[in-house]
């Protein structure tokens, strides 16, 4: 299971939903590998992703490739720690 938390104080609903969509898509591509690692180690995984963001980064400029790279490194670190 993966949950996402994007602060409403910093971003309006349109920007929060864009970030949430990008994160959801990136995690959906990485989850099969993460699930197979969890099954092999008989572990259960529950993730909550908190988006902090930076003040100088515009949400519109965040690309899917950037998020996929970050999520890939994150999932790889989790799989290696199991």
Backbone as CSV, one residue per row, in Angstrom:
resi,resn,N_x,N_y,N_z,CA_x,CA_y,CA_z,C_x,C_y,C_z
1,UNK,0.834,-1.172,0.000,0.000,0.000,0.000,0.879,1.236,0.000
2,UNK,0.461,2.228,-0.740,1.183,3.494,-0.810,0.185,4.623,-0.635
3,UNK,0.508,5.548,0.271,-0.307,6.734,0.471,0.516,7.972,0.187
4,UNK,-0.132,9.028,-0.213,0.563,10.262,-0.550,-0.007,11.415,0.255
5,UNK,0.877,12.248,0.773,0.463,13.431,1.526,1.147,14.645,0.916
6,UNK,0.358,15.551,0.390,0.864,16.783,-0.199,0.247,17.927,0.591
7,UNK,1.072,18.813,1.154,0.525,19.870,2.011,-0.356,20.853,1.246
8,UNK,-1.491,21.167,1.834,-2.425,22.072,1.167,-2.073,23.540,1.396
9,UNK,-1.218,23.818,2.349,-0.860,25.211,2.618,0.030,25.789,1.522
10,UNK,0.884,24.944,0.952,1.829,25.429,-0.050,1.246,25.431,-1.459
11,UNK,0.345,24.487,-1.741,-0.107,24.292,-3.115,-1.626,24.282,-3.192
12,UNK,-2.145,24.750,-4.322,-3.586,24.666,-4.522,-3.958,23.253,-4.988
13,UNK,-5.237,22.986,-5.128,-5.715,21.633,-5.432,-5.209,21.113,-6.770
14,UNK,-5.143,21.962,-7.770,-4.691,21.531,-9.097,-3.249,21.044,-9.026
15,UNK,-2.400,21.785,-8.358,-0.982,21.400,-8.246,-0.803,20.172,-7.378
16,UNK,-1.564,20.079,-6.278,-1.487,18.881,-5.427,-1.892,17.642,-6.207
17,UNK,-2.962,17.742,-6.986,-3.423,16.591,-7.760,-2.435,16.200,-8.842
18,UNK,-1.763,17.178,-9.454,-0.744,16.869,-10.461,0.406,16.082,-9.842
19,UNK,0.873,16.541,-8.696,1.962,15.837,-8.012,1.512,14.438,-7.612
20,UNK,0.307,14.326,-7.093,-0.219,13.026,-6.684,-0.330,12.068,-7.881
21,UNK,-0.796,12.567,-9.030,-0.890,11.743,-10.239,0.483,11.260,-10.689
22,UNK,1.455,12.173,-10.700,2.812,11.804,-11.113,3.413,10.764,-10.163
23,UNK,3.228,10.964,-8.861,3.753,10.005,-7.889,3.068,8.651,-8.031
24,UNK,1.757,8.664,-8.207,1.017,7.412,-8.360,1.495,6.625,-9.570
25,UNK,1.696,7.312,-10.682,2.152,6.639,-11.898,3.570,6.088,-11.722
26,UNK,4.444,6.875,-11.107,5.822,6.424,-10.901,5.861,5.208,-9.976
27,UNK,5.074,5.222,-8.904,5.052,4.079,-7.988,4.419,2.860,-8.638
28,UNK,3.435,3.048,-9.505,2.804,1.893,-10.144,3.792,1.149,-11.035
29,UNK,4.766,1.850,-11.580,5.783,1.201,-12.409,6.838,0.490,-11.564
30,UNK,7.052,0.930,-10.337,8.079,0.342,-9.474,7.527,-0.718,-8.521
31,UNK,6.229,-0.722,-8.301,5.649,-1.632,-7.310,5.842,-3.117,-7.611
32,UNK,5.766,-3.573,-8.850,5.967,-5.016,-9.065,7.319,-5.531,-8.548
33,UNK,8.376,-4.779,-8.789,9.691,-5.183,-8.299,9.750,-5.122,-6.777
34,UNK,9.133,-4.107,-6.209,9.117,-3.964,-4.758,8.289,-5.066,-4.106
35,UNK,7.185,-5.423,-4.721,6.336,-6.490,-4.191,7.052,-7.833,-4.257
36,UNK,7.758,-8.095,-5.352,8.476,-9.367,-5.450,9.584,-9.443,-4.403
37,UNK,10.232,-8.342,-4.099,11.240,-8.330,-3.034,10.596,-8.599,-1.682
38,UNK,9.422,-8.025,-1.473,8.720,-8.227,-0.202,8.252,-9.665,-0.060
39,UNK,7.785,-10.263,-1.153,7.326,-11.651,-1.108,8.493,-12.583,-0.820
40,UNK,9.634,-12.321,-1.448,10.808,-13.156,-1.227,11.294,-13.090,0.218
41,UNK,11.143,-11.946,0.869,11.581,-11.816,2.251,10.418,-11.951,3.232
42,UNK,9.251,-12.288,2.726,8.000,-12.424,3.496,7.762,-11.200,4.392
43,UNK,7.940,-10.027,3.822,7.704,-8.773,4.535,6.438,-8.112,3.988
44,UNK,5.857,-7.272,4.810,4.708,-6.481,4.371,5.155,-5.031,4.307
45,UNK,4.675,-4.320,3.302,5.115,-2.947,3.088,3.921,-2.012,3.093
46,UNK,4.056,-0.953,3.839,3.104,0.153,3.822,3.908,1.436,3.756
47,UNK,3.685,2.227,2.744,4.451,3.453,2.550,3.539,4.668,2.579
48,UNK,4.022,5.716,3.212,3.369,7.010,3.125,4.422,7.975,2.623
49,UNK,4.142,8.615,1.498,5.082,9.531,0.873,4.620,10.949,1.169
50,UNK,5.480,11.711,1.832,5.209,13.110,2.131,5.950,13.975,1.122
51,UNK,5.232,14.800,0.417,5.848,15.720,-0.534,6.132,17.014,0.197
52,UNK,7.416,17.365,0.269,7.781,18.619,0.917,7.956,19.723,-0.103
53,UNK,8.603,19.399,-1.214,8.792,20.386,-2.263,9.762,21.477,-1.862
54,UNK,10.052,22.317,-2.795,10.931,23.459,-2.560,10.208,24.722,-2.990
55,UNK,10.525,25.806,-2.345,9.827,27.051,-2.662,10.174,27.566,-4.048
56,UNK,11.377,27.254,-4.528,11.811,27.812,-5.805,11.494,26.916,-7.005
57,UNK,10.837,25.776,-6.787,10.518,24.863,-7.885,9.039,24.999,-8.240
58,UNK,8.767,25.280,-9.496,7.387,25.368,-9.957,6.878,23.962,-10.244
59,UNK,5.694,23.653,-9.769,5.112,22.321,-9.950,4.962,21.987,-11.427
60,UNK,4.676,22.987,-12.235,4.488,22.757,-13.666,5.782,22.298,-14.340
61,UNK,6.917,22.599,-13.747,8.199,22.224,-14.347,8.687,20.856,-13.901
62,UNK,8.020,20.236,-12.970,8.422,18.906,-12.517,8.053,17.909,-13.617
63,UNK,9.029,17.130,-14.036,8.773,16.174,-15.116,8.593,14.767,-14.549
64,UNK,7.941,13.938,-15.338,7.733,12.553,-14.943,9.067,11.837,-14.811
65,UNK,10.027,12.159,-15.658,11.345,11.511,-15.609,12.043,11.791,-14.284
66,UNK,11.937,13.001,-13.770,12.548,13.336,-12.489,11.921,12.531,-11.361
67,UNK,10.611,12.471,-11.360,9.917,11.741,-10.300,10.200,10.248,-10.404
68,UNK,10.211,9.705,-11.612,10.500,8.284,-11.783,11.886,7.944,-11.272
69,UNK,12.842,8.804,-11.531,14.206,8.555,-11.066,14.251,8.549,-9.538
70,UNK,13.600,9.505,-8.899,13.586,9.560,-7.439,12.867,8.361,-6.832
71,UNK,11.730,8.010,-7.409,10.963,6.868,-6.901,11.735,5.574,-7.110
72,UNK,12.414,5.441,-8.235,13.217,4.244,-8.506,14.316,4.086,-7.456
73,UNK,15.027,5.161,-7.166,16.086,5.093,-6.149,15.509,4.778,-4.780
74,UNK,14.362,5.349,-4.466,13.696,5.120,-3.191,13.273,3.661,-3.045
75,UNK,12.628,3.115,-4.077,12.168,1.722,-4.033,13.347,0.749,-4.015
76,UNK,14.396,1.097,-4.714,15.585,0.246,-4.732,16.214,0.177,-3.343
77,UNK,16.274,1.304,-2.658,16.810,1.343,-1.287,15.954,0.511,-0.342
78,UNK,14.645,0.570,-0.515,13.746,-0.224,0.330,13.942,-1.712,0.048
79,UNK,14.031,-2.077,-1.230,14.191,-3.493,-1.599,15.520,-4.038,-1.066
80,UNK,16.554,-3.244,-1.090,17.852,-3.706,-0.595,17.879,-3.847,0.921
81,UNK,17.054,-3.094,1.610,17.045,-3.162,3.072,16.218,-4.331,3.611
82,UNK,15.485,-5.029,2.734,14.668,-6.164,3.191,15.487,-7.412,3.312
